[in-house]
CSV table of C-alpha atoms and ligand atoms in Angstrom, one decimal:
chain,number,residue,atom,x,y,z
K,918,UNK,CA,13.9,-21.2,-1.3
K,919,UNK,CA,13.9,-20.8,-5.1
K,920,UNK,CA,10.6,-20.5,-6.8
K,921,UNK,CA,9.9,-22.7,-9.8
K,922,UNK,CA,11.1,-21.7,-13.1
K,923,UNK,CA,8.9,-19.1,-14.8
K,924,UNK,CA,8.2,-16.8,-17.7
K,925,UNK,CA,7.3,-13.3,-16.6
K,926,UNK,CA,5.9,-11.0,-19.3
K,927,UNK,CA,6.1,-7.5,-18.3
K,928,UNK,CA,3.7,-5.1,-20.1
K,929,UNK,CA,4.7,-1.4,-19.7
K,930,UNK,CA,8.4,-2.6,-19.2
K,931,UNK,CA,9.9,0.8,-20.2
K,932,UNK,CA,7.6,2.7,-17.8
K,933,UNK,CA,8.5,4.3,-14.4
K,934,UNK,CA,7.2,1.5,-12.1
K,935,UNK,CA,8.8,-1.3,-14.0
K,936,UNK,CA,12.2,0.5,-14.1
K,937,UNK,CA,12.1,1.8,-10.6
K,938,UNK,CA,10.6,-1.0,-8.7
K,939,UNK,CA,9.7,-4.3,-10.6
K,940,UNK,CA,12.9,-5.0,-12.5
K,941,UNK,CA,15.2,-3.9,-9.6
K,942,UNK,CA,13.1,-6.1,-7.4
K,943,UNK,CA,13.4,-9.1,-9.7
K,944,UNK,CA,17.2,-8.5,-9.9
K,945,UNK,CA,17.5,-8.6,-6.0
K,946,UNK,CA,15.6,-11.9,-5.9
K,947,UNK,CA,18.0,-13.2,-8.5
K,948,UNK,CA,21.0,-12.1,-6.6
K,949,UNK,CA,19.8,-14.1,-3.3
K,950,UNK,CA,19.1,-17.1,-5.4
K,951,UNK,CA,15.4,-17.1,-5.2
K,952,UNK,CA,14.8,-16.4,-8.9
K,953,UNK,CA,16.0,-19.5,-10.6
K,954,UNK,CA,18.8,-19.1,-13.3
K,955,UNK,CA,16.5,-20.5,-16.0
K,956,UNK,CA,13.6,-18.0,-15.3
K,957,UNK,CA,12.8,-15.6,-18.2
K,958,UNK,CA,11.7,-12.1,-18.2
K,959,UNK,CA,10.2,-10.7,-21.4
K,960,UNK,CA,9.8,-7.0,-21.4
K,961,UNK,CA,7.2,-5.5,-23.7
K,962,UNK,CA,6.2,-2.1,-24.6
K,963,UNK,CA,5.2,-0.2,-27.8
K,964,UNK,CA,8.6,1.3,-28.5
K,965,UNK,CA,10.6,-0.5,-31.2
K,966,UNK,CA,13.9,-1.7,-29.7
K,967,UNK,CA,15.9,-4.9,-29.5
K,968,UNK,CA,16.6,-6.8,-26.3
K,969,UNK,CA,20.1,-5.3,-26.0
K,970,UNK,CA,18.7,-1.8,-25.9
K,971,UNK,CA,16.2,-2.9,-23.2
K,972,UNK,CA,19.0,-4.3,-21.1
K,973,UNK,CA,20.9,-1.1,-21.5
K,974,UNK,CA,17.8,0.7,-20.2
K,975,UNK,CA,17.8,-1.7,-17.2
K,976,UNK,CA,21.4,-1.2,-16.5
K,977,UNK,CA,20.9,2.5,-16.3
K,978,UNK,CA,17.8,2.2,-14.0
K,979,UNK,CA,19.7,0.0,-11.7
K,980,UNK,CA,22.5,2.6,-11.3
K,981,UNK,CA,19.8,5.0,-10.5
K,982,UNK,CA,17.4,3.1,-8.4
K,983,UNK,CA,19.6,0.2,-7.0
K,984,UNK,CA,23.2,1.4,-7.2
K,985,UNK,CA,24.4,-1.3,-4.7
K,986,UNK,CA,23.9,-4.1,-7.4
K,987,UNK,CA,26.8,-6.6,-8.2
K,988,UNK,CA,28.0,-6.3,-11.7
K,989,UNK,CA,28.6,-9.8,-12.5
K,990,UNK,CA,25.3,-10.8,-11.0
K,991,UNK,CA,23.5,-8.2,-13.0
K,992,UNK,CA,25.2,-9.5,-16.2
K,993,UNK,CA,23.9,-12.9,-15.4
K,994,UNK,CA,20.4,-11.6,-14.6
K,995,UNK,CA,20.2,-9.6,-17.8
K,996,UNK,CA,20.9,-12.8,-19.7
K,997,UNK,CA,17.5,-13.9,-18.6
K,998,UNK,CA,15.9,-10.8,-20.0
K,999,UNK,CA,14.6,-10.1,-23.5
K,1000,UNK,CA,12.3,-7.7,-25.1
K,1001,UNK,CA,9.4,-7.8,-27.6
K,1002,UNK,CA,7.6,-4.8,-29.0
K,1003,UNK,CA,4.0,-5.4,-28.6
K,1004,UNK,CA,1.0,-3.1,-29.7
K,1005,UNK,CA,-1.5,-3.8,-27.2
K,1006,UNK,CA,-4.3,-2.2,-29.1
K,1007,UNK,CA,-3.3,-3.9,-32.4
K,1008,UNK,CA,-1.9,-6.9,-33.7
K,1009,UNK,CA,1.7,-6.2,-33.8
K,1010,UNK,CA,4.0,-8.5,-31.6
K,1011,UNK,CA,1.7,-11.0,-30.2
K,1012,UNK,CA,2.8,-13.9,-32.3
K,1013,UNK,CA,6.5,-13.1,-31.5
K,1014,UNK,CA,5.5,-13.0,-27.9
K,1015,UNK,CA,3.8,-16.3,-28.1
K,1016,UNK,CA,7.0,-17.8,-29.6
K,1017,UNK,CA,9.1,-16.5,-26.8
K,1018,UNK,CA,7.1,-18.4,-24.0
K,1019,UNK,CA,7.9,-21.9,-22.9
K,1020,UNK,CA,5.1,-24.5,-22.6
K,1021,UNK,CA,6.0,-26.2,-19.3
K,1022,UNK,CA,6.8,-23.4,-16.9
K,1023,UNK,CA,4.8,-21.0,-14.7
K,1024,UNK,CA,3.5,-18.0,-16.9
K,1025,UNK,CA,2.9,-14.6,-15.4
K,1026,UNK,CA,1.7,-11.5,-17.3
K,1027,UNK,CA,2.4,-8.4,-15.4
K,1028,UNK,CA,0.3,-5.4,-16.5
K,1029,UNK,CA,2.3,-2.3,-15.3
K,1030,UNK,CA,0.0,-0.1,-17.5
K,1031,UNK,CA,-2.9,2.1,-17.0
K,1032,UNK,CA,-6.2,0.4,-16.1
K,1033,UNK,CA,-7.9,1.4,-19.4
K,1034,UNK,CA,-5.6,-1.3,-20.8
K,1035,UNK,CA,-6.3,-4.2,-18.5
K,1036,UNK,CA,-9.3,-5.8,-20.4
K,1037,UNK,CA,-8.0,-5.3,-23.6
K,1038,UNK,CA,-4.6,-7.1,-22.9
K,1039,UNK,CA,-6.5,-9.9,-20.9
K,1040,UNK,CA,-8.6,-10.4,-24.0
K,1041,UNK,CA,-5.5,-10.3,-26.4
K,1042,UNK,CA,-3.7,-12.9,-24.3
K,1043,UNK,CA,-6.9,-15.1,-24.4
K,1044,UNK,CA,-7.4,-14.9,-28.2
K,1045,UNK,CA,-3.7,-15.4,-28.9
K,1046,UNK,CA,-3.6,-18.5,-26.9
K,1047,UNK,CA,-0.9,-17.1,-24.5
K,1048,UNK,CA,-3.0,-17.6,-21.4
K,1049,UNK,CA,-2.9,-21.1,-20.0
K,1050,UNK,CA,-5.4,-22.3,-17.1
K,1051,UNK,CA,-2.3,-21.9,-14.8
K,1052,UNK,CA,-1.2,-18.4,-16.0
K,1053,UNK,CA,-1.3,-15.7,-13.6
K,1054,UNK,CA,-2.2,-12.0,-14.6
K,1055,UNK,CA,-1.0,-9.2,-12.2
K,1056,UNK,CA,-2.6,-5.6,-12.3
K,1057,UNK,CA,-1.5,-2.5,-10.7
K,1058,UNK,CA,-3.5,0.1,-8.9
K,1059,UNK,CA,-5.5,2.1,-9.5
K,1060,UNK,CA,-8.0,-0.6,-9.6
K,1061,UNK,CA,-10.9,1.6,-11.0
K,1062,UNK,CA,-12.0,5.2,-10.3
K,1063,UNK,CA,-15.3,4.3,-8.5
K,1064,UNK,CA,-17.3,1.2,-7.9
K,1065,UNK,CA,-18.7,1.1,-11.6
K,1066,UNK,CA,-15.3,1.2,-13.1
K,1067,UNK,CA,-13.9,-1.5,-10.7
K,1068,UNK,CA,-16.8,-3.7,-11.6
K,1069,UNK,CA,-16.3,-3.3,-15.3
K,1070,UNK,CA,-12.4,-4.1,-14.7
K,1071,UNK,CA,-13.4,-7.2,-12.8
K,1072,UNK,CA,-15.7,-8.4,-15.5
K,1073,UNK,CA,-13.1,-7.7,-18.2
K,1074,UNK,CA,-10.4,-9.7,-16.3
K,1075,UNK,CA,-12.7,-12.5,-15.4
K,1076,UNK,CA,-13.9,-12.9,-18.9
K,1077,UNK,CA,-10.5,-14.4,-19.7
K,1078,UNK,CA,-9.0,-15.4,-16.2
K,1079,UNK,CA,-10.4,-17.2,-13.1
K,1080,UNK,CA,-10.4,-15.1,-9.8
K,1081,UNK,CA,-7.5,-17.5,-8.7
K,1082,UNK,CA,-5.4,-16.5,-11.5
K,1083,UNK,CA,-5.9,-12.6,-11.0
K,1084,UNK,CA,-3.3,-10.8,-8.7
K,1085,UNK,CA,-4.5,-7.2,-7.8
K,1086,UNK,CA,-1.4,-5.4,-6.2
K,1087,UNK,CA,-1.6,-3.2,-3.2
K,1088,UNK,CA,2.0,-2.8,-2.6
K,1089,UNK,CA,1.3,-1.9,1.1
K,1090,UNK,CA,0.6,-5.4,1.7
K,1091,UNK,CA,4.1,-6.3,0.6
K,1092,UNK,CA,5.7,-4.0,3.2
K,1093,UNK,CA,7.4,-6.1,5.8
K,1094,UNK,CA,5.7,-4.3,8.8
K,1095,UNK,CA,2.2,-4.9,7.5
K,1096,UNK,CA,2.9,-8.5,7.4
K,1097,UNK,CA,4.4,-8.2,10.7
K,1098,UNK,CA,1.3,-6.8,12.1
K,1099,UNK,CA,-0.3,-10.2,11.4
K,1100,UNK,CA,2.5,-11.9,13.2
K,1101,UNK,CA,2.3,-9.5,16.1
K,1102,UNK,CA,-1.5,-9.9,16.4
K,1103,UNK,CA,-1.7,-13.6,15.7
K,1104,UNK,CA,1.6,-15.2,16.8
K,1105,UNK,CA,1.5,-13.6,20.2
K,1106,UNK,CA,-0.9,-14.2,23.1
K,1107,UNK,CA,-0.3,-10.7,24.6
K,1108,UNK,CA,-2.2,-8.5,22.3
K,1109,UNK,CA,-5.3,-10.2,21.0
K,1110,UNK,CA,-7.2,-10.5,24.3
K,1111,UNK,CA,-7.0,-6.6,24.5
K,1112,UNK,CA,-7.6,-6.0,20.9
K,1113,UNK,CA,-11.2,-4.7,21.2
K,1114,UNK,CA,-13.3,-1.9,22.3
K,1115,UNK,CA,-13.1,-2.9,26.0
K,1116,UNK,CA,-9.3,-1.9,26.1
K,1117,UNK,CA,-8.6,0.3,22.9
K,1118,UNK,CA,-9.6,3.9,23.0
K,1119,UNK,CA,-8.9,4.6,19.3
K,1120,UNK,CA,-6.4,4.0,16.5
K,1121,UNK,CA,-4.5,6.5,14.4
K,1122,UNK,CA,-3.3,5.4,10.9
K,1123,UNK,CA,-1.1,7.8,9.3
K,1124,UNK,CA,0.7,7.8,5.9
K,1125,UNK,CA,2.6,11.1,5.5
K,1126,UNK,CA,4.7,11.9,2.5
K,1127,UNK,CA,7.0,14.6,1.7
K,1128,UNK,CA,6.8,14.3,-2.1
K,1129,UNK,CA,4.2,16.3,-3.9
K,1130,UNK,CA,2.3,15.2,-7.1
K,1131,UNK,CA,4.9,16.6,-9.5
K,1132,UNK,CA,5.0,14.6,-12.8
K,1133,UNK,CA,1.8,12.7,-12.0
K,1134,UNK,CA,-0.5,15.7,-11.9
K,1135,UNK,CA,-2.9,14.5,-14.8
K,1136,UNK,CA,-3.6,11.3,-12.9
K,1137,UNK,CA,-3.6,12.7,-9.4
K,1138,UNK,CA,-5.9,15.6,-10.1
K,1139,UNK,CA,-8.6,13.3,-11.2
K,1140,UNK,CA,-8.0,11.1,-8.0
K,1141,UNK,CA,-6.9,13.0,-5.0
K,1142,UNK,CA,-5.8,11.4,-1.7
K,1143,UNK,CA,-9.1,9.6,-1.1
K,1144,UNK,CA,-8.9,7.6,-4.3
K,1145,UNK,CA,-5.1,7.3,-4.6
K,1146,UNK,CA,-4.3,6.4,-0.9
K,1147,UNK,CA,-7.4,5.8,1.4
K,1148,UNK,CA,-9.5,3.4,-0.9
K,1149,UNK,CA,-6.6,1.1,-1.0
K,1150,UNK,CA,-3.5,1.4,1.0
K,1151,UNK,CA,-5.1,2.9,4.2
K,1152,UNK,CA,-8.1,0.6,3.9
K,1153,UNK,CA,-5.8,-2.3,3.9
K,1154,UNK,CA,-3.9,-1.1,6.8
K,1155,UNK,CA,-7.2,-0.7,8.6
K,1156,UNK,CA,-8.3,-4.2,7.6
K,1157,UNK,CA,-5.0,-5.8,9.0
K,1158,UNK,CA,-5.6,-3.8,12.2
K,1159,UNK,CA,-9.1,-4.6,12.7
K,1160,UNK,CA,-9.9,-8.0,11.1
K,1161,UNK,CA,-10.9,-11.0,13.1
K,1162,UNK,CA,-8.3,-13.8,13.3
K,1163,UNK,CA,-8.5,-15.8,10.2
K,1164,UNK,CA,-8.6,-19.6,10.6
K,1165,UNK,CA,-5.2,-19.8,8.7
K,1166,UNK,CA,-2.8,-17.8,7.0
K,1167,UNK,CA,-4.2,-18.6,3.5
K,1168,UNK,CA,-5.7,-16.4,0.7
K,1169,UNK,CA,-9.2,-16.8,1.2
K,1170,UNK,CA,-9.3,-17.1,4.9
K,1171,UNK,CA,-7.4,-13.8,5.2
K,1172,UNK,CA,-9.4,-12.0,2.5
K,1173,UNK,CA,-12.7,-13.2,3.9
K,1174,UNK,CA,-11.9,-11.5,7.0
K,1175,UNK,CA,-10.7,-8.3,5.3
K,1176,UNK,CA,-14.0,-8.0,3.3
K,1177,UNK,CA,-15.8,-8.2,6.6
K,1178,UNK,CA,-14.1,-5.3,7.9
K,1179,UNK,CA,-14.7,-3.2,4.6
K,1180,UNK,CA,-18.3,-4.1,4.8
K,1181,UNK,CA,-18.7,-3.0,8.4
K,1182,UNK,CA,-17.2,0.5,7.5
K,1183,UNK,CA,-19.9,3.0,8.4
K,1184,UNK,CA,-20.8,6.0,6.2
K,1185,UNK,CA,-18.6,9.0,7.0
K,1186,UNK,CA,-20.4,12.2,8.1
K,1187,UNK,CA,-19.1,15.5,6.4
K,1188,UNK,CA,-18.1,16.8,9.9
K,1189,UNK,CA,-15.6,13.9,10.2
K,1190,UNK,CA,-13.7,14.6,7.1
K,1191,UNK,CA,-10.9,17.2,6.7
K,1192,UNK,CA,-9.5,17.8,3.2
K,1193,UNK,CA,-6.6,19.8,2.4
K,1194,UNK,CA,-4.5,21.1,-0.5
K,1195,UNK,CA,-1.0,22.3,-0.3
K,1196,UNK,CA,-0.3,25.9,-1.1
K,1197,UNK,CA,2.2,27.9,-3.0
K,1198,UNK,CA,4.7,29.6,-0.8
K,1199,UNK,CA,8.1,31.0,-0.6
K,1200,UNK,CA,8.4,30.9,-4.3
K,1201,UNK,CA,7.6,27.0,-4.3
K,1202,UNK,CA,4.7,26.1,-6.5
K,1203,UNK,CA,1.6,24.7,-4.9
K,1204,UNK,CA,-0.6,21.9,-5.6
K,1205,UNK,CA,-2.7,23.7,-8.3
K,1206,UNK,CA,0.5,24.7,-10.1
K,1207,UNK,CA,1.8,21.1,-9.9
K,1208,UNK,CA,-1.3,19.8,-11.4
K,1209,UNK,CA,-1.8,22.8,-13.9
K,1210,UNK,CA,-5.3,23.4,-12.8
K,1211,UNK,CA,-5.8,26.7,-11.0
K,1212,UNK,CA,-9.4,26.0,-9.9
K,1213,UNK,CA,-8.7,22.3,-8.8
K,1214,UNK,CA,-10.8,21.2,-5.7
K,1215,UNK,CA,-8.9,17.9,-5.5
K,1216,UNK,CA,-7.4,17.1,-2.0
K,1217,UNK,CA,-3.7,16.2,-1.6
K,1218,UNK,CA,-4.5,15.5,2.1
K,1219,UNK,CA,-7.3,13.9,3.9
K,1220,UNK,CA,-8.1,12.9,7.4
K,1221,UNK,CA,-11.2,11.0,8.4
K,1222,UNK,CA,-12.7,9.6,11.4
K,1223,UNK,CA,-14.1,6.3,10.7
K,1224,UNK,CA,-16.2,3.7,12.6
K,1225,UNK,CA,-16.7,0.0,12.2
K,1226,UNK,CA,-20.2,-1.2,12.9
K,1227,UNK,CA,-19.2,-4.6,14.4
K,1228,UNK,CA,-19.1,-6.1,17.9
K,1229,UNK,CA,-15.4,-5.9,18.5
K,1230,UNK,CA,-14.9,-2.3,17.4
K,1231,UNK,CA,-18.2,-0.4,18.3
K,1232,UNK,CA,-17.5,2.9,19.6
K,1233,UNK,CA,-13.8,2.9,18.7
K,1234,UNK,CA,-12.8,5.7,16.2
K,1235,UNK,CA,-10.3,4.9,13.6
K,1236,UNK,CA,-8.7,8.1,12.5
K,1237,UNK,CA,-7.0,7.9,9.1
K,1238,UNK,CA,-4.9,10.5,7.4
K,1239,UNK,CA,-2.6,10.8,4.6
K,1240,UNK,CA,-1.1,13.7,2.7
K,1241,UNK,CA,1.6,15.0,0.2
K,1242,UNK,CA,4.2,17.7,1.1
K,1243,UNK,CA,4.0,17.0,4.8
K,1244,UNK,CA,6.7,17.6,7.4
K,1245,UNK,CA,8.2,14.0,7.2
K,1246,UNK,CA,7.7,10.8,5.4
K,1247,UNK,CA,6.3,8.7,8.0
K,1248,UNK,CA,3.7,5.9,8.1
K,1249,UNK,CA,2.5,4.1,11.1
K,1250,UNK,CA,-0.5,2.6,13.0
K,1251,UNK,CA,-0.8,3.7,16.5
K,1252,UNK,CA,-3.1,1.9,18.8
K,1253,UNK,CA,-4.2,3.9,21.9
K,1254,UNK,CA,-5.1,1.7,24.8
K,1255,UNK,CA,-7.6,3.0,27.4
K,1256,UNK,CA,-6.4,5.1,30.3
K,1257,UNK,CA,-5.9,3.1,33.7
K,1258,UNK,CA,-9.3,3.4,35.4
K,1259,UNK,CA,-7.9,4.6,38.8
K,1260,UNK,CA,-4.6,5.9,40.1
K,1261,UNK,CA,-3.0,4.7,43.2
K,1262,UNK,CA,-0.2,7.3,43.2
K,1263,UNK,CA,-0.8,10.5,44.9
K,1264,UNK,CA,-0.1,13.8,43.1
K,1265,UNK,CA,0.5,12.4,39.7
K,1266,UNK,CA,-2.7,13.3,38.1
K,1267,UNK,CA,-4.5,10.9,35.6
K,1268,UNK,CA,-2.5,8.1,34.1
K,1269,UNK,CA,-2.1,7.8,30.3
K,1270,UNK,CA,-2.9,4.5,28.6
K,1271,UNK,CA,-0.3,2.6,26.6
K,1272,UNK,CA,0.3,3.2,22.9
K,1273,UNK,CA,1.4,0.6,20.6
K,1274,UNK,CA,3.0,2.0,17.5
K,1275,UNK,CA,3.7,-0.2,14.4
K,1276,UNK,CA,6.1,1.9,12.3
K,1277,UNK,CA,5.9,1.0,8.7
K,1278,UNK,CA,8.5,3.5,7.5
K,1279,UNK,CA,11.1,4.8,7.8
K,1280,UNK,CA,12.9,2.6,10.4
K,1281,UNK,CA,10.3,-0.3,10.5
K,1282,UNK,CA,9.6,-1.4,14.1
K,1283,UNK,CA,7.4,-1.4,17.0
K,1284,UNK,CA,7.2,0.8,20.1
K,1285,UNK,CA,5.1,0.5,23.0
K,1286,UNK,CA,4.6,3.5,25.3
K,1287,UNK,CA,4.7,2.5,28.9
K,1288,UNK,CA,4.7,4.4,32.2
K,1289,UNK,CA,7.5,3.8,34.7
K,1290,UNK,CA,8.7,5.3,37.9
K,1291,UNK,CA,11.3,7.9,37.4
K,1292,UNK,CA,14.6,6.5,38.6
K,1293,UNK,CA,16.1,7.9,41.8
K,1294,UNK,CA,15.2,8.6,45.4
K,1295,UNK,CA,13.7,12.0,44.7
K,1296,UNK,CA,10.1,11.2,45.3
K,1297,UNK,CA,7.6,9.1,43.3
K,1298,UNK,CA,7.3,10.5,39.9
K,1299,UNK,CA,6.3,8.8,36.7
K,1300,UNK,CA,7.6,9.0,33.3
K,1301,UNK,CA,6.7,7.6,29.8
K,1302,UNK,CA,9.2,5.5,28.1
K,1303,UNK,CA,9.1,3.7,24.9
K,1304,UNK,CA,9.8,-0.1,24.7
K,1305,UNK,CA,11.4,0.4,21.2
K,1306,UNK,CA,12.2,-2.2,18.7
K,1307,UNK,CA,13.7,-1.3,15.5
K,1308,UNK,CA,13.7,-4.2,13.1
K,1309,UNK,CA,17.1,-3.1,11.7
K,1310,UNK,CA,18.7,-3.1,15.1
K,1311,UNK,CA,17.1,-6.2,16.2
K,1312,UNK,CA,17.5,-8.4,13.1
K,1313,UNK,CA,20.8,-6.9,11.8
K,1314,UNK,CA,21.5,-3.5,10.6
K,1315,UNK,CA,23.0,-4.6,7.4
K,1316,UNK,CA,20.2,-6.7,6.1
K,1317,UNK,CA,18.8,-5.0,3.2
K,1318,UNK,CA,15.0,-4.4,3.7
K,1319,UNK,CA,13.4,-6.0,0.5
K,1320,UNK,CA,11.1,-3.7,-1.3
K,1321,UNK,CA,7.4,-4.7,-1.3
K,1322,UNK,CA,7.4,-5.5,-4.9
K,1323,UNK,CA,10.1,-8.2,-4.5
K,1324,UNK,CA,8.0,-10.3,-2.1
K,1325,UNK,CA,4.8,-9.7,-4.0
K,1326,UNK,CA,6.2,-10.9,-7.4
K,1327,UNK,CA,7.7,-13.9,-5.9
K,1328,UNK,CA,4.2,-14.6,-4.4
K,1329,UNK,CA,2.8,-14.5,-7.8
K,1330,UNK,CA,5.1,-17.1,-9.1
K,1331,UNK,CA,4.4,-19.2,-6.1
K,1332,UNK,CA,0.7,-18.9,-6.6
K,1333,UNK,CA,0.0,-17.3,-3.3
K,1334,UNK,CA,-2.7,-14.7,-3.3
K,1335,UNK,CA,-2.8,-13.9,0.4
K,1336,UNK,CA,-1.2,-10.5,-0.1
K,1337,UNK,CA,-3.4,-9.6,-3.0
K,1338,UNK,CA,-6.7,-7.9,-3.1
K,1339,UNK,CA,-9.6,-10.1,-4.1
K,1340,UNK,CA,-12.1,-8.7,-6.6
K,1341,UNK,CA,-14.9,-8.3,-4.0
K,1342,UNK,CA,-12.5,-6.6,-1.6
K,1343,UNK,CA,-11.8,-3.8,-4.2
K,1344,UNK,CA,-15.4,-3.3,-5.0
K,1345,UNK,CA,-16.3,-3.2,-1.3
K,1346,UNK,CA,-13.8,-0.5,-0.7
K,1347,UNK,CA,-15.2,1.6,-3.7
K,1348,UNK,CA,-18.7,1.0,-2.3
K,1349,UNK,CA,-17.6,2.7,0.9
K,1350,UNK,CA,-15.6,5.5,-0.8
K,1351,UNK,CA,-18.1,6.4,-3.6
K,1352,UNK,CA,-20.7,8.0,-1.4
K,1353,UNK,CA,-18.2,10.1,0.6
K,1354,UNK,CA,-16.8,11.7,-2.6
K,1355,UNK,CA,-20.1,12.2,-4.1
K,1356,UNK,CA,-21.2,14.0,-0.9
K,1357,UNK,CA,-18.3,16.6,-1.2
K,1358,UNK,CA,-18.7,16.9,-4.9
K,1359,UNK,CA,-22.6,17.6,-4.4
K,1360,UNK,CA,-21.9,20.1,-1.6
K,1361,UNK,CA,-19.1,21.8,-3.6
K,1362,UNK,CA,-16.7,21.4,-0.7
K,1363,UNK,CA,-13.3,23.1,-1.3
K,1364,UNK,CA,-10.2,21.6,0.4
K,1365,UNK,CA,-8.6,23.9,3.0
K,1366,UNK,CA,-5.1,25.1,2.2
K,1367,UNK,CA,-2.2,23.9,4.2
K,1368,UNK,CA,1.5,24.9,4.3
K,1369,UNK,CA,4.0,22.6,2.7
K,1370,UNK,CA,6.2,21.1,5.4
K,1371,UNK,CA,3.3,21.2,7.9
K,1372,UNK,CA,1.2,18.2,9.3
K,1373,UNK,CA,-1.8,19.2,7.3
K,1374,UNK,CA,-4.6,21.7,7.7
K,1375,UNK,CA,-6.0,23.0,11.0
K,1376,UNK,CA,-9.2,21.2,10.3
K,1377,UNK,CA,-7.5,17.9,10.6
K,1378,UNK,CA,-6.2,18.8,14.1
K,1379,UNK,CA,-9.7,19.9,15.1
K,1380,UNK,CA,-11.0,16.4,14.1
K,1381,UNK,CA,-9.2,15.0,17.2
K,1382,UNK,CA,-9.2,18.1,19.4
K,1383,UNK,CA,-13.0,17.9,19.3
K,1384,UNK,CA,-12.9,14.4,20.7
K,1385,UNK,CA,-10.4,15.4,23.5
K,1386,UNK,CA,-7.6,13.6,21.5
K,1387,UNK,CA,-4.3,14.5,19.6
K,1388,UNK,CA,-2.7,13.3,16.6
K,1389,UNK,CA,0.8,11.9,17.0
K,1390,UNK,CA,3.3,14.3,15.7
K,1391,UNK,CA,4.6,14.0,12.2
K,1392,UNK,CA,8.4,14.3,12.1
A,2568,LIG,C1,1.1,5.0,-4.6
A,2568,LIG,C2,0.5,6.2,-4.7
A,2568,LIG,O1,0.2,3.9,-4.6
A,2568,LIG,O2,1.8,5.0,-3.3
A,2568,LIG,C3,1.4,7.4,-4.5
A,2568,LIG,O3,-0.2,6.4,-6.0
A,2568,LIG,C4,2.1,7.4,-3.2
A,2568,LIG,O4,0.8,8.7,-4.7
A,2568,LIG,C5,2.7,5.9,-3.0
A,2568,LIG,O5,3.2,8.4,-3.2
A,2568,LIG,C6,3.3,5.8,-1.6
A,2568,LIG,O6,4.1,4.5,-1.6
A,2568,LIG,P1,5.3,4.4,-0.5
A,2568,LIG,O7,5.5,3.0,-0.7
A,2568,LIG,O8,6.2,5.3,-1.1
A,2568,LIG,O9,4.6,4.8,0.8
């Protein structure tokens, strides 16, 4: 269904995210007919260039990041694209930008720039009369560095925009499988009755990456995995897994429930944290070389054992882990059900509980580990088999999986905030994260070293071994 006509102003339009994700995402929505032919995309950045040069830049990016584009469709799409050079710290370009906007269509300002510019741009949009009561403003992560900075970003944005106009992106919420988790839990009757501490032993949430921090060292070394991934993406996955059923799939119903989960997060003890940093080896640079800081104590890997202090989840550990330069790129949520209480089968030992795995990437899908009888007459033996559903196989292998950004940008135009973080949600997540970071800074903890291509430091394995459990294998 096509969205209404819109003007989308993209700040930071020549930057990496815009060229790699946002513009190709808009192209794909145009190709399938969801972006109307009379929509306008106005790229802005500081560089002086004309619209033709900007279009050439997009063409080059499409060849690199979305090479399957159709040339005639791209030509039509690019007719909808223009460029205005704007100095966000000064006066240049604002009146020209104002002239390029139409009065009677949805207006969205997408800030694909550093958070230090958010408040300033919001203020300029307001002063120059560009922001209408119906305009939306979209901001990228990182949404602050700690609770204090997140609060001041919220204040800066809210000085010019109302909360219902502010879209804080966490691209994990745009991933198909994350939304599917909502469908799995709340559109089926099978799982929800079991979704609590009576039946679930523990949950493992893994976001493993093979990439390092190359090229983003300056930002990353100030952040580390806790701020870069846990505070946002993994906390969001945890929320989707642990939240109570919202009364409807609507922005505030869903976000109210997510905030309750974040507020139920208990403080994490130092023994329940394992931090790691990938080391140099076989002539490959390590983390400290990539960030250019030989004495860095920033973690490129973290594993945590987390508890939620509420009725549903009392006593159920949620193990979270994420890291760079690991064995495989693999993200999943694995829900471990309790072992059957008693076995009626002689000589088979204790039975293992079912495991429901929601695979986010790659090969999105759902697997349920079940136990069956080994086929054949050779005695009664049991085996584990996976009831395995790959979305690509089940729904048609040649359906291109839309990128998270495509979905989210269209939601902005539709005015649907369900998959965006509310201000109080971001603040609540920082309020949980801050003391954990403060703790290791005060203690002067150093991350353990781990091999590139491994599944993280030994300490992370111990986190589960100690509890008589094991991580699922990465790769
Ligand atoms: C970003 C982080 O938000 O998410 C990156 O800043 C990380 O460090 C990326 O690599 C992971 O996203 P995805 O979609 O590739 O899993």
